[in-house]
Amino acid sequence: VIPGWFSEISPMWPGEAHSLKVEKILFQGKSDYQNVMVFQSATYGKVLVLDGVIQLTERDECAYQEMITHLPLCSIPNPKKVLVIGGGDGGVLREVSRHASVEKIDICEIDKMVVDVSKQFFPDIAVGFEDPRVTLHIGDGVAFLKAAPEGTYDAVIVDSSDPIGPAQELFEKPFFESVARALRPGGVVCTQAESIWLHMHIIEDIVVNCRQVFKGSVNYAWTTVPTYPSGMIGFMLCSTEGPSVDFKHPVNPIDENDSQHAGRPLKFYNSEVGCSNTCLLSLTPKLPQRW
Ligand SMILES: NCCCN[C@H]1CC[C@H](N)CC1
């Protein structure tokens, strides 16, 4: 390890490690679920790390939070009730709040320390918790969904960490089945779905499960996030049976300067990006997972 640098070394991306120059460590703690750290980097702003894995940086979080939120919410005409699983930093909530049609936002985050640390060190991301439509539930997303009445939500966003640790169950079939049950007919789900350069085996399993569970459409979309392993990350975009959803052609364009967020315009997402970055997995090249 190079002194003064943070390297993201993990068995999930063997043989490689993205590094960031550290100016100052701002917080280190251990919650009931994971190690939590915040540091000031030299060129990406503040950085949130869980169990040694970069969750977000102030500089590039917009690409992830805007895409994971607006890809699904712009694909259906009038999203009203939205559920966020994970997302304890508040960034997805900030993006959901831009949609004036939304009346209710539930969020279920398992680790309260992530919420508290985000509010303390990332106020421009945790601002999402201030929206009066938001109800925060601290608990296990799997259990929350099992308890949700059938057909409750128009959209579910699964903003998870990686399938090692607390988020493992969020990548398995029973969880997708509980998401499908909690969605209304024609409802949509968008999940964090890893990198086509590193995790094709995980993605292929997720696609098999999603094709069995979601009888509408199943797409894989992606965006670039320089501080995530391989510099990109993908999303599974699925819809249940019912009114058809075409993720390539958003029907609900987001107003760039939506009054819900005066003074905080979008930094990354726009309708063009929204449709161009969505591809059927079959079109994704079979990339060498290691050389
Ligand atoms: N809202 C924070 C996003 C967390 N998403 C994941 C963090 C860990 C990465 N390896 C994959 C994305």
PDB file of N, CA, C and O and ligand atoms in Angstrom, residues 13 53-55 64-65 89 159-162 192 194 228-229 233, ligand 1:
ATOM      1  N   TRP A  13     -12.553  -7.987  -7.455  1.00  0.00           N
ATOM      2  CA  TRP A  13     -11.870  -7.520  -8.682  1.00  0.00           C
ATOM      3  C   TRP A  13     -10.382  -7.871  -8.506  1.00  0.00           C
ATOM      4  O   TRP A  13      -9.540  -7.011  -8.242  1.00  0.00           O
ATOM      5  N   VAL A  53     -14.574  -0.786   0.371  1.00  0.00           N
ATOM      6  CA  VAL A  53     -15.094  -0.623  -1.001  1.00  0.00           C
ATOM      7  C   VAL A  53     -15.681   0.786  -1.172  1.00  0.00           C
ATOM      8  O   VAL A  53     -16.518   1.213  -0.373  1.00  0.00           O
ATOM      9  N   ILE A  54     -15.229   1.483  -2.230  1.00  0.00           N
ATOM     10  CA  ILE A  54     -15.704   2.854  -2.488  1.00  0.00           C
ATOM     11  C   ILE A  54     -17.193   2.828  -2.842  1.00  0.00           C
ATOM     12  O   ILE A  54     -17.589   2.146  -3.790  1.00  0.00           O
ATOM     13  N   GLN A  55     -17.993   3.550  -2.077  1.00  0.00           N
ATOM     14  CA  GLN A  55     -19.445   3.620  -2.339  1.00  0.00           C
ATOM     15  C   GLN A  55     -19.779   4.839  -3.174  1.00  0.00           C
ATOM     16  O   GLN A  55     -20.628   4.786  -4.051  1.00  0.00           O
ATOM     17  N   TYR A  64     -23.952   7.960 -11.108  1.00  0.00           N
ATOM     18  CA  TYR A  64     -24.632   6.752 -10.596  1.00  0.00           C
ATOM     19  C   TYR A  64     -26.036   7.089 -10.088  1.00  0.00           C
ATOM     20  O   TYR A  64     -27.035   6.505 -10.489  1.00  0.00           O
ATOM     21  N   GLN A  65     -26.120   8.118  -9.181  1.00  0.00           N
ATOM     22  CA  GLN A  65     -27.416   8.395  -8.538  1.00  0.00           C
ATOM     23  C   GLN A  65     -28.455   8.855  -9.568  1.00  0.00           C
ATOM     24  O   GLN A  65     -29.631   8.497  -9.489  1.00  0.00           O
ATOM     25  N   ASP A  89     -27.112   6.774   1.745  1.00  0.00           N
ATOM     26  CA  ASP A  89     -26.424   8.064   1.672  1.00  0.00           C
ATOM     27  C   ASP A  89     -27.393   9.180   1.281  1.00  0.00           C
ATOM     28  O   ASP A  89     -27.076  10.350   1.418  1.00  0.00           O
ATOM     29  N   ASP A 159     -30.510   0.291  -4.559  1.00  0.00           N
ATOM     30  CA  ASP A 159     -29.205   0.962  -4.565  1.00  0.00           C
ATOM     31  C   ASP A 159     -28.311   0.259  -3.562  1.00  0.00           C
ATOM     32  O   ASP A 159     -28.131   0.694  -2.422  1.00  0.00           O
ATOM     33  N   SER A 160     -27.751  -0.856  -3.975  1.00  0.00           N
ATOM     34  CA  SER A 160     -27.056  -1.724  -3.013  1.00  0.00           C
ATOM     35  C   SER A 160     -25.538  -1.628  -3.151  1.00  0.00           C
ATOM     36  O   SER A 160     -25.018  -1.122  -4.155  1.00  0.00           O
ATOM     37  N   SER A 161     -24.875  -2.158  -2.141  1.00  0.00           N
ATOM     38  CA  SER A 161     -23.427  -2.349  -2.278  1.00  0.00           C
ATOM     39  C   SER A 161     -23.239  -3.668  -3.046  1.00  0.00           C
ATOM     40  O   SER A 161     -24.142  -4.096  -3.762  1.00  0.00           O
ATOM     41  N   ASP A 162     -22.088  -4.320  -2.886  1.00  0.00           N
ATOM     42  CA  ASP A 162     -21.812  -5.520  -3.691  1.00  0.00           C
ATOM     43  C   ASP A 162     -22.333  -6.780  -3.005  1.00  0.00           C
ATOM     44  O   ASP A 162     -22.616  -6.757  -1.815  1.00  0.00           O
ATOM     45  N   GLN A 192     -28.751  -2.032  -8.881  1.00  0.00           N
ATOM     46  CA  GLN A 192     -27.322  -1.929  -9.113  1.00  0.00           C
ATOM     47  C   GLN A 192     -26.855  -3.292  -9.618  1.00  0.00           C
ATOM     48  O   GLN A 192     -27.061  -4.290  -8.940  1.00  0.00           O
ATOM     49  N   GLU A 194     -23.599  -4.209 -11.211  1.00  0.00           N
ATOM     50  CA  GLU A 194     -22.171  -4.487 -11.373  1.00  0.00           C
ATOM     51  C   GLU A 194     -21.633  -4.226 -12.786  1.00  0.00           C
ATOM     52  O   GLU A 194     -22.312  -3.640 -13.628  1.00  0.00           O
ATOM     53  N   TYR A 228     -15.509   3.657  -9.617  1.00  0.00           N
ATOM     54  CA  TYR A 228     -15.958   2.278  -9.393  1.00  0.00           C
ATOM     55  C   TYR A 228     -15.022   1.346 -10.157  1.00  0.00           C
ATOM     56  O   TYR A 228     -14.474   1.737 -11.195  1.00  0.00           O
ATOM     57  N   PRO A 229     -14.863   0.114  -9.693  1.00  0.00           N
ATOM     58  CA  PRO A 229     -13.939  -0.809 -10.376  1.00  0.00           C
ATOM     59  C   PRO A 229     -14.295  -0.948 -11.861  1.00  0.00           C
ATOM     60  O   PRO A 229     -15.476  -1.072 -12.191  1.00  0.00           O
ATOM     61  N   ILE A 233     -20.438   0.943 -14.271  1.00  0.00           N
ATOM     62  CA  ILE A 233     -21.341   0.118 -13.458  1.00  0.00           C
ATOM     63  C   ILE A 233     -22.658  -0.001 -14.207  1.00  0.00           C
ATOM     64  O   ILE A 233     -23.005   0.904 -14.988  1.00  0.00           O
TER      65      ILE A 233
HETATM   66  N1  LIG B   1     -25.366   5.037  -3.296  1.00  0.00           N
HETATM   67  C1  LIG B   1     -24.100   4.401  -3.209  1.00  0.00           C
HETATM   68  C2  LIG B   1     -23.890   3.482  -4.337  1.00  0.00           C
HETATM   69  C3  LIG B   1     -23.391   2.145  -3.946  1.00  0.00           C
HETATM   70  N2  LIG B   1     -23.251   1.344  -5.113  1.00  0.00           N
HETATM   71  C4  LIG B   1     -22.224   0.339  -5.162  1.00  0.00           C
HETATM   72  C5  LIG B   1     -21.043   0.646  -4.306  1.00  0.00           C
HETATM   73  C6  LIG B   1     -19.960  -0.423  -4.441  1.00  0.00           C
HETATM   74  C7  LIG B   1     -19.544  -0.622  -5.885  1.00  0.00           C
HETATM   75  N3  LIG B   1     -18.519  -1.630  -5.997  1.00  0.00           N
HETATM   76  C8  LIG B   1     -20.743  -0.928  -6.730  1.00  0.00           C
HETATM   77  C9  LIG B   1     -21.820   0.119  -6.598  1.00  0.00           C
END
